[in-house]
XYZ file of C-alpha atoms in Angstrom:
244
model
C 104.979 136.658 97.295
C 106.060 133.142 96.365
C 108.025 132.524 93.194
C 109.994 129.750 91.599
C 113.619 129.006 92.429
C 115.740 129.527 89.328
C 118.391 126.940 88.520
C 120.965 126.659 85.726
C 120.309 123.316 84.038
C 121.274 123.755 80.366
C 119.680 121.270 78.007
C 117.262 119.847 80.581
C 113.506 120.102 80.043
C 111.763 121.161 83.245
C 108.369 119.760 84.243
C 106.050 121.354 86.802
C 105.016 118.629 89.270
C 101.229 118.586 89.802
C 101.297 121.986 88.147
C 103.361 124.636 89.876
C 102.534 123.081 93.234
C 105.211 124.982 95.102
C 103.121 128.115 94.645
C 99.516 127.064 94.020
C 97.408 124.187 95.338
C 98.597 121.001 93.705
C 96.686 119.591 90.732
C 94.350 122.556 90.310
C 93.801 124.774 87.306
C 95.474 127.560 89.301
C 98.634 125.436 89.516
C 98.448 124.543 85.828
C 98.043 128.184 84.779
C 100.913 129.243 87.059
C 103.138 126.725 85.262
C 101.745 127.803 81.905
C 102.835 131.373 82.544
C 106.438 130.288 83.125
C 109.177 128.598 81.156
C 108.299 124.962 81.888
C 108.457 122.431 79.095
C 105.637 120.346 80.552
C 102.964 120.213 83.233
C 102.549 116.945 85.139
C 99.318 115.765 86.713
C 97.472 112.626 87.867
C 94.096 111.240 86.845
C 91.630 108.741 88.245
C 88.428 107.211 86.889
C 85.418 108.243 88.956
C 82.650 105.811 89.914
C 80.495 107.091 87.036
C 83.203 106.736 84.424
C 84.555 110.290 84.193
C 88.227 111.228 84.509
C 89.249 113.641 87.258
C 92.544 115.191 88.292
C 93.818 114.264 91.751
C 96.897 112.558 93.163
C 95.795 110.606 96.233
C 93.241 107.819 96.380
C 91.306 109.792 99.012
C 90.549 113.527 99.389
C 91.404 113.686 103.097
C 94.966 115.021 102.850
C 94.321 117.709 100.275
C 90.679 118.665 100.805
C 89.903 117.481 104.350
C 87.022 115.323 103.085
C 86.856 111.553 103.496
C 85.965 110.560 99.937
C 87.648 107.811 97.945
C 88.088 109.186 94.447
C 87.399 106.072 92.418
C 84.359 105.160 94.553
C 82.732 108.599 94.177
C 80.894 110.155 91.239
C 82.308 113.110 89.347
C 79.730 115.701 90.464
C 80.246 114.899 94.161
C 83.999 115.256 93.795
C 83.600 118.402 91.761
C 81.454 120.009 94.473
C 84.359 119.902 96.949
C 86.064 123.275 97.451
C 89.626 123.465 98.703
C 91.797 125.984 100.519
C 94.971 127.402 99.042
C 98.487 126.744 100.357
C 97.924 129.362 103.077
C 94.735 127.671 104.270
C 92.427 130.283 102.757
C 89.283 128.739 101.207
C 88.925 129.550 97.522
C 85.865 128.950 95.409
C 87.983 128.326 92.302
C 89.998 125.470 93.803
C 88.103 122.425 92.607
C 89.214 119.092 91.201
C 89.743 119.638 87.465
C 88.449 117.359 84.755
C 90.904 115.764 82.354
C 89.502 118.042 79.656
C 90.289 121.159 81.692
C 93.852 120.071 82.335
C 94.476 119.362 78.657
C 92.854 122.665 77.721
C 95.238 124.628 79.967
C 98.269 122.799 78.542
C 97.050 123.475 75.012
C 96.326 127.163 75.723
C 99.838 127.738 77.074
C 101.629 125.393 74.683
C 102.894 123.032 77.379
C 103.450 119.307 77.039
C 100.987 117.241 79.074
C 102.782 114.785 81.352
C 99.852 112.613 82.373
C 100.156 110.061 85.162
C 97.655 107.230 85.044
C 96.965 106.493 88.704
C 96.205 102.874 89.557
C 95.366 100.206 86.954
C 92.922 101.334 84.269
C 90.640 99.029 82.306
C 91.629 98.830 78.623
C 88.372 100.448 77.550
C 89.006 103.392 79.874
C 92.502 103.853 78.463
C 90.989 103.860 74.990
C 88.541 106.570 76.075
C 91.388 108.656 77.501
C 93.284 108.388 74.232
C 90.172 109.323 72.248
C 89.407 112.280 74.501
C 92.912 113.747 74.223
C 92.994 113.077 70.486
C 89.693 114.887 70.148
C 91.211 117.896 71.898
C 94.101 117.864 69.439
C 96.773 117.282 72.075
C 97.739 113.607 71.833
C 101.028 114.363 70.074
C 101.867 116.702 72.947
C 101.089 114.189 75.706
C 103.503 111.906 77.545
C 101.851 109.103 79.511
C 103.517 108.011 82.753
C 102.493 105.296 85.196
C 103.752 102.971 87.920
C 101.387 100.383 86.443
C 103.210 98.773 83.526
C 100.050 97.319 82.016
C 98.627 100.810 81.540
C 101.634 101.722 79.412
C 101.726 98.432 77.520
C 98.107 98.893 76.461
C 98.905 102.375 75.161
C 101.949 100.990 73.376
C 99.794 98.350 71.659
C 97.283 100.966 70.573
C 99.802 103.640 69.602
C 103.307 102.279 68.958
C 104.779 105.766 68.617
C 103.148 107.415 71.628
C 105.594 108.818 74.171
C 105.429 107.006 77.492
C 107.602 106.782 80.603
C 107.629 103.986 83.159
C 107.540 105.336 86.712
C 109.770 103.518 89.190
C 111.195 104.137 92.633
C 114.287 101.950 92.212
C 116.682 101.084 89.385
C 116.223 97.331 89.445
C 118.121 94.676 87.530
C 116.649 94.140 84.075
C 115.025 97.576 83.944
C 116.850 98.731 80.824
C 115.937 95.557 78.965
C 112.287 95.943 79.937
C 112.208 99.557 78.774
C 113.991 98.823 75.520
C 111.764 95.843 74.733
C 108.616 97.934 75.172
C 109.973 101.206 73.768
C 109.413 103.076 77.025
C 111.415 105.874 78.568
C 112.240 106.098 82.282
C 110.748 108.290 85.031
C 112.602 107.532 88.261
C 113.022 108.949 91.760
C 116.009 111.285 91.592
C 117.887 109.587 94.434
C 117.621 106.144 92.827
C 119.820 106.726 89.776
C 123.455 107.600 89.137
C 125.555 108.868 86.257
C 126.528 105.408 85.008
C 122.904 104.257 84.908
C 121.888 107.401 83.014
C 124.634 106.713 80.454
C 123.429 103.117 80.143
C 119.882 104.326 79.486
C 121.071 106.728 76.819
C 123.184 104.021 75.196
C 119.945 101.999 74.920
C 118.041 104.953 73.415
C 116.079 105.617 76.622
C 115.357 109.129 77.889
C 115.507 109.768 81.642
C 113.101 111.894 83.686
C 113.761 112.317 87.429
C 111.246 113.166 90.165
C 110.749 115.148 92.401
C 113.759 117.497 92.504
C 113.390 120.619 94.657
C 117.034 121.271 95.550
C 119.078 123.397 93.108
C 122.173 121.392 94.029
C 120.456 118.112 93.175
C 119.164 119.568 89.920
C 122.602 120.769 88.851
C 124.195 117.432 89.700
C 121.556 115.533 87.726
C 121.968 117.955 84.844
C 125.723 117.291 84.841
C 124.966 113.567 84.763
C 122.887 114.083 81.634
C 119.230 113.635 82.602
C 116.749 114.688 79.936
C 113.945 115.957 82.190
C 113.624 117.202 85.759
C 110.242 117.192 87.488
C 109.971 119.733 90.309
C 107.485 121.434 92.591
C 109.330 124.768 92.583
C 112.512 124.785 90.465
C 112.451 126.584 87.128
C 115.159 126.786 84.501
C 117.073 130.051 84.646
C 116.381 132.636 81.959
C 119.935 132.269 80.620
C 118.841 129.081 78.902
């Protein structure tokens, strides 16, 4: 039976990457519930806009890798995507493994009291971002949602609409001028764990910027990053030890 790997990371808030994807199929309600039943601070996922204007949970642009079906998410309607059934991590087909709606993801986070760490995949039109904000607000979970994106314009639109909304800019490298950009736009940082060091983390904190690192699956890496002072660790399988 699979279980999480416990790690001693005092003071760090742990985030389940694509749900508890080290145990259940990534970005499914099963993965979200598995994270909900454990000590995670937040549950991370990814959303796309479907061709008919709905919002669906999936990481890739195409279903081939995860579901074995050649469908491009943003060029396909919600019902067609929803009809796809997936196999679990052992290759066993399961009727319950479908692509969740945004509403279902938020509902699981709300039921289990977990923060929603919501990645906006690809550029979204401003009106679609407004609909996402309205939908989550209507579910009573906007104050418990952190928006993350590699697309800066997605986050800047949210910042214009909601100056106090928590948001993290996703990056793969710590480039020159990054701290100034984050500070100017009141954004926190979500960075690949191998692309940041202790001095850069201190510089972020000195500028009032929180640091989330992805995707950390080695206990040794997690403990080193904890010692350096990161605020969040996003992982497929690591969970904070019960001694916290």
